[in-house]
Amino acid sequence: MAHWLVKSEPKKWSWDDQVKAGKAGTYWDGVRNHSAKLNMMAMEERRPGLFYHSNEGKAVVGIVKVIKEYYPDHTDASGRFGMVDFQVVRPFKTPVTLDMIKGESALADMVLVNNSRLSVQPVKDDEWETVCRMGGL
DNA sequence: GCCAACGTTGGC
DNA sequence: GCCAACGTTGGC
């Protein structure tokens, strides 16, 4: 699996916050879900991922990349979970909304459509290309 | 180790 | 604000 999609509520962590963080990037902490954890563990440095705004916006707004691979989440007292660091790559010209994704038959199998609650998801190559094209990149 | 109860997420 | 989906917790 070549690409990823990460989700955040704009109230907690928005694209703008990610842009402000700049090259330093930010750690993607707070994940407390085993499926998401496994996906993070599979991430390789420099791999790009889609950045999705849940709840408000409900759209893929840009591309980030992994700048630090999976390591322990120091905010997790139990020590069971970890996190990765992301850095902004570039914003979409046009945000790709959930409606647009649902309306695109090539994206009918996206995890976002079928398991919207998973916060870190794999994205297939063809799905990746379709979403990027829809985003104007 | 099973399963009911509960909490959280996220679309609508 | 509601509710469905799903993950986690805790009693047995």
PDB file of C-alpha atoms (C1' of nucleotides) in Angstrom:
ATOM      1  CA  MET A   1       0.000   0.000   0.000  1.00  0.00           C
ATOM      2  CA  ALA A   2       1.622   3.132  -1.195  1.00  0.00           C
ATOM      3  CA  HIS A   3      -0.297   6.003   0.286  1.00  0.00           C
ATOM      4  CA  TRP A   4      -2.213   7.100   3.331  1.00  0.00           C
ATOM      5  CA  LEU A   5      -4.992   9.324   4.501  1.00  0.00           C
ATOM      6  CA  VAL A   6      -4.993  10.948   7.906  1.00  0.00           C
ATOM      7  CA  LYS A   7      -7.929  12.672   9.474  1.00  0.00           C
ATOM      8  CA  SER A   8      -8.320  15.413  11.979  1.00  0.00           C
ATOM      9  CA  GLU A   9     -11.051  17.642  13.227  1.00  0.00           C
ATOM     10  CA  PRO A  10     -10.122  21.198  12.279  1.00  0.00           C
ATOM     11  CA  LYS A  11     -10.901  22.284  15.828  1.00  0.00           C
ATOM     12  CA  LYS A  12      -8.223  20.004  17.194  1.00  0.00           C
ATOM     13  CA  TRP A  13      -5.676  20.112  14.426  1.00  0.00           C
ATOM     14  CA  SER A  14      -6.317  21.838  11.120  1.00  0.00           C
ATOM     15  CA  TRP A  15      -4.513  22.137   7.838  1.00  0.00           C
ATOM     16  CA  ASP A  16      -3.670  25.725   8.783  1.00  0.00           C
ATOM     17  CA  ASP A  17      -2.022  24.490  11.958  1.00  0.00           C
ATOM     18  CA  GLN A  18      -0.058  22.035   9.883  1.00  0.00           C
ATOM     19  CA  VAL A  19       1.035  24.815   7.518  1.00  0.00           C
ATOM     20  CA  LYS A  20       2.148  26.958  10.444  1.00  0.00           C
ATOM     21  CA  ALA A  21       4.236  24.105  11.749  1.00  0.00           C
ATOM     22  CA  GLY A  22       6.194  24.314   8.488  1.00  0.00           C
ATOM     23  CA  LYS A  23       9.250  22.216   7.951  1.00  0.00           C
ATOM     24  CA  ALA A  24       9.484  21.252  11.578  1.00  0.00           C
ATOM     25  CA  GLY A  25       6.340  19.239  11.051  1.00  0.00           C
ATOM     26  CA  THR A  26       4.245  17.886  13.852  1.00  0.00           C
ATOM     27  CA  TYR A  27       3.651  14.639  15.572  1.00  0.00           C
ATOM     28  CA  TRP A  28       0.427  12.862  14.991  1.00  0.00           C
ATOM     29  CA  ASP A  29      -0.312  11.905  18.575  1.00  0.00           C
ATOM     30  CA  GLY A  30      -3.446  10.803  20.297  1.00  0.00           C
ATOM     31  CA  VAL A  31      -4.202   7.806  18.133  1.00  0.00           C
ATOM     32  CA  ARG A  32      -5.743   5.131  20.329  1.00  0.00           C
ATOM     33  CA  ASN A  33      -6.903   2.638  17.798  1.00  0.00           C
ATOM     34  CA  HIS A  34      -5.161  -0.527  16.766  1.00  0.00           C
ATOM     35  CA  SER A  35      -6.037  -0.417  13.106  1.00  0.00           C
ATOM     36  CA  ALA A  36      -4.753   3.125  12.889  1.00  0.00           C
ATOM     37  CA  LYS A  37      -1.667   2.103  14.829  1.00  0.00           C
ATOM     38  CA  LEU A  38      -0.887  -0.731  12.449  1.00  0.00           C
ATOM     39  CA  ASN A  39      -1.230   1.640   9.527  1.00  0.00           C
ATOM     40  CA  MET A  40       1.130   4.114  11.133  1.00  0.00           C
ATOM     41  CA  MET A  41       3.654   1.396  11.813  1.00  0.00           C
ATOM     42  CA  ALA A  42       3.601   0.529   8.133  1.00  0.00           C
ATOM     43  CA  MET A  43       4.395   4.074   7.060  1.00  0.00           C
ATOM     44  CA  GLU A  44       7.756   4.823   5.574  1.00  0.00           C
ATOM     45  CA  GLU A  45       9.586   8.109   5.742  1.00  0.00           C
ATOM     46  CA  ARG A  46       8.762  10.560   2.921  1.00  0.00           C
ATOM     47  CA  ARG A  47       5.581   8.718   2.023  1.00  0.00           C
ATOM     48  CA  PRO A  48       2.830  11.161   1.085  1.00  0.00           C
ATOM     49  CA  GLY A  49      -0.590  11.153   2.659  1.00  0.00           C
ATOM     50  CA  LEU A  50      -3.871  12.955   2.202  1.00  0.00           C
ATOM     51  CA  PHE A  51      -4.917  15.346   4.943  1.00  0.00           C
ATOM     52  CA  TYR A  52      -8.649  15.183   5.616  1.00  0.00           C
ATOM     53  CA  HIS A  53     -10.810  17.511   7.667  1.00  0.00           C
ATOM     54  CA  SER A  54     -13.572  15.643   9.447  1.00  0.00           C
ATOM     55  CA  ASN A  55     -16.767  17.138  10.819  1.00  0.00           C
ATOM     56  CA  GLU A  56     -16.174  20.674   9.606  1.00  0.00           C
ATOM     57  CA  GLY A  57     -15.239  20.862   5.985  1.00  0.00           C
ATOM     58  CA  LYS A  58     -15.384  17.133   5.381  1.00  0.00           C
ATOM     59  CA  ALA A  59     -12.817  17.367   2.637  1.00  0.00           C
ATOM     60  CA  VAL A  60      -9.331  16.374   1.675  1.00  0.00           C
ATOM     61  CA  VAL A  61      -7.480  19.686   1.770  1.00  0.00           C
ATOM     62  CA  GLY A  62      -3.884  18.873   0.991  1.00  0.00           C
ATOM     63  CA  ILE A  63      -0.927  16.560   1.014  1.00  0.00           C
ATOM     64  CA  VAL A  64       1.474  15.846   3.840  1.00  0.00           C
ATOM     65  CA  LYS A  65       4.407  13.476   4.058  1.00  0.00           C
ATOM     66  CA  VAL A  66       5.949  11.346   6.753  1.00  0.00           C
ATOM     67  CA  ILE A  67       9.124  12.888   8.140  1.00  0.00           C
ATOM     68  CA  LYS A  68       9.562  10.558  11.076  1.00  0.00           C
ATOM     69  CA  GLU A  69       8.525   6.958  11.218  1.00  0.00           C
ATOM     70  CA  TYR A  70       6.564   5.337  14.011  1.00  0.00           C
ATOM     71  CA  TYR A  71       7.832   5.936  17.512  1.00  0.00           C
ATOM     72  CA  PRO A  72       6.271   5.802  20.987  1.00  0.00           C
ATOM     73  CA  ASP A  73       3.588   8.369  21.805  1.00  0.00           C
ATOM     74  CA  HIS A  74       4.773  10.085  24.964  1.00  0.00           C
ATOM     75  CA  THR A  75       1.218  11.196  25.701  1.00  0.00           C
ATOM     76  CA  ASP A  76       0.120   7.571  26.056  1.00  0.00           C
ATOM     77  CA  ALA A  77       0.628   6.473  29.646  1.00  0.00           C
ATOM     78  CA  SER A  78       0.083   2.828  28.802  1.00  0.00           C
ATOM     79  CA  GLY A  79       2.913   2.859  26.284  1.00  0.00           C
ATOM     80  CA  ARG A  80       0.915   0.813  23.825  1.00  0.00           C
ATOM     81  CA  PHE A  81       0.536   3.402  21.119  1.00  0.00           C
ATOM     82  CA  GLY A  82       2.847   5.468  19.002  1.00  0.00           C
ATOM     83  CA  MET A  83       2.808   8.198  16.424  1.00  0.00           C
ATOM     84  CA  VAL A  84       4.493   9.527  13.328  1.00  0.00           C
ATOM     85  CA  ASP A  85       5.561  13.038  12.291  1.00  0.00           C
ATOM     86  CA  PHE A  86       4.090  14.800   9.271  1.00  0.00           C
ATOM     87  CA  GLN A  87       5.122  17.815   7.264  1.00  0.00           C
ATOM     88  CA  VAL A  88       3.098  19.848   4.778  1.00  0.00           C
ATOM     89  CA  VAL A  89       3.814  19.162   1.120  1.00  0.00           C
ATOM     90  CA  ARG A  90       1.254  21.226  -0.752  1.00  0.00           C
ATOM     91  CA  PRO A  91      -2.387  22.252  -0.515  1.00  0.00           C
ATOM     92  CA  PHE A  92      -5.048  21.177  -2.978  1.00  0.00           C
ATOM     93  CA  LYS A  93      -6.230  23.892  -5.339  1.00  0.00           C
ATOM     94  CA  THR A  94      -9.719  22.599  -4.756  1.00  0.00           C
ATOM     95  CA  PRO A  95     -10.642  20.736  -1.579  1.00  0.00           C
ATOM     96  CA  VAL A  96     -12.029  17.328  -2.428  1.00  0.00           C
ATOM     97  CA  THR A  97     -15.174  16.993  -0.369  1.00  0.00           C
ATOM     98  CA  LEU A  98     -16.727  13.837   0.931  1.00  0.00           C
ATOM     99  CA  ASP A  99     -19.648  14.431  -1.430  1.00  0.00           C
ATOM    100  CA  MET A 100     -17.280  14.547  -4.387  1.00  0.00           C
ATOM    101  CA  ILE A 101     -15.611  11.346  -3.243  1.00  0.00           C
ATOM    102  CA  LYS A 102     -18.944   9.599  -2.791  1.00  0.00           C
ATOM    103  CA  GLY A 103     -19.998  10.784  -6.216  1.00  0.00           C
ATOM    104  CA  GLU A 104     -16.938   9.318  -7.897  1.00  0.00           C
ATOM    105  CA  SER A 105     -17.388   5.646  -8.724  1.00  0.00           C
ATOM    106  CA  ALA A 106     -13.630   5.045  -8.837  1.00  0.00           C
ATOM    107  CA  LEU A 107     -13.519   5.937  -5.148  1.00  0.00           C
ATOM    108  CA  ALA A 108     -16.425   3.802  -3.998  1.00  0.00           C
ATOM    109  CA  ASP A 109     -14.073   1.427  -2.175  1.00  0.00           C
ATOM    110  CA  MET A 110     -12.154   4.057  -0.284  1.00  0.00           C
ATOM    111  CA  VAL A 111     -11.878   3.347   3.412  1.00  0.00           C
ATOM    112  CA  LEU A 112     -13.082   6.881   4.011  1.00  0.00           C
ATOM    113  CA  VAL A 113     -16.423   5.942   2.488  1.00  0.00           C
ATOM    114  CA  ASN A 114     -16.770   2.564   4.163  1.00  0.00           C
ATOM    115  CA  ASN A 115     -15.156   3.076   7.531  1.00  0.00           C
ATOM    116  CA  SER A 116     -15.233   6.769   8.125  1.00  0.00           C
ATOM    117  CA  ARG A 117     -14.185   6.493  11.732  1.00  0.00           C
ATOM    118  CA  LEU A 118     -10.741   5.101  11.134  1.00  0.00           C
ATOM    119  CA  SER A 119      -8.335   7.984  11.645  1.00  0.00           C
ATOM    120  CA  VAL A 120      -5.391   6.621   9.674  1.00  0.00           C
ATOM    121  CA  GLN A 121      -6.274   4.847   6.462  1.00  0.00           C
ATOM    122  CA  PRO A 122      -4.521   3.234   3.511  1.00  0.00           C
ATOM    123  CA  VAL A 123      -5.149   4.703   0.048  1.00  0.00           C
ATOM    124  CA  LYS A 124      -4.625   2.735  -3.139  1.00  0.00           C
ATOM    125  CA  ASP A 125      -2.508   4.092  -5.974  1.00  0.00           C
ATOM    126  CA  ASP A 126      -5.419   4.664  -8.315  1.00  0.00           C
ATOM    127  CA  GLU A 127      -7.483   6.248  -5.553  1.00  0.00           C
ATOM    128  CA  TRP A 128      -4.563   8.519  -4.763  1.00  0.00           C
ATOM    129  CA  GLU A 129      -4.263   9.661  -8.348  1.00  0.00           C
ATOM    130  CA  THR A 130      -7.980  10.216  -8.683  1.00  0.00           C
ATOM    131  CA  VAL A 131      -8.181  12.332  -5.528  1.00  0.00           C
ATOM    132  CA  CYS A 132      -5.132  14.389  -6.507  1.00  0.00           C
ATOM    133  CA  ARG A 133      -6.591  15.060  -9.929  1.00  0.00           C
ATOM    134  CA  MET A 134      -9.887  16.112  -8.370  1.00  0.00           C
ATOM    135  CA  GLY A 135      -7.937  18.392  -6.058  1.00  0.00           C
ATOM    136  CA  GLY A 136      -6.390  20.173  -9.015  1.00  0.00           C
ATOM    137  CA  LEU A 137      -2.844  18.846  -8.663  1.00  0.00           C
TER     138      LEU A 137
ATOM    139  C1'  DG B   1     -11.945 -15.477  26.728  1.00  0.00           C
ATOM    140  C1'  DC B   2     -16.696 -13.946  25.990  1.00  0.00           C
ATOM    141  C1'  DC B   3     -19.960 -10.465  25.724  1.00  0.00           C
ATOM    142  C1'  DA B   4     -22.798  -6.631  27.401  1.00  0.00           C
ATOM    143  C1'  DA B   5     -22.364  -1.883  28.501  1.00  0.00           C
ATOM    144  C1'  DC B   6     -20.429   2.195  27.566  1.00  0.00           C
ATOM    145  C1'  DG B   7     -17.919   6.011  25.220  1.00  0.00           C
ATOM    146  C1'  DT B   8     -16.393   8.239  21.069  1.00  0.00           C
ATOM    147  C1'  DT B   9     -16.440   9.448  16.375  1.00  0.00           C
ATOM    148  C1'  DG B  10     -18.353  11.522  12.556  1.00  0.00           C
ATOM    149  C1'  DG B  11     -21.996  11.980   9.006  1.00  0.00           C
ATOM    150  C1'  DC B  12     -26.366  13.877   8.581  1.00  0.00           C
TER     151       DC B  12
ATOM    152  C1'  DG C   1     -28.371  17.535  18.233  1.00  0.00           C
ATOM    153  C1'  DC C   2     -29.185  12.844  16.935  1.00  0.00           C
ATOM    154  C1'  DC C   3     -27.924   8.378  16.029  1.00  0.00           C
ATOM    155  C1'  DA C   4     -25.372   4.512  13.853  1.00  0.00           C
ATOM    156  C1'  DA C   5     -21.003   2.257  13.806  1.00  0.00           C
ATOM    157  C1'  DC C   6     -17.409   0.595  16.087  1.00  0.00           C
ATOM    158  C1'  DG C   7     -13.693   0.194  19.565  1.00  0.00           C
ATOM    159  C1'  DT C   8     -12.766  -0.489  24.447  1.00  0.00           C
ATOM    160  C1'  DT C   9     -13.670  -1.829  29.048  1.00  0.00           C
ATOM    161  C1'  DG C  10     -14.846  -4.705  32.738  1.00  0.00           C
ATOM    162  C1'  DG C  11     -17.549  -8.378  34.971  1.00  0.00           C
ATOM    163  C1'  DC C  12     -18.034 -13.070  34.879  1.00  0.00           C
TER     164       DC C  12
END
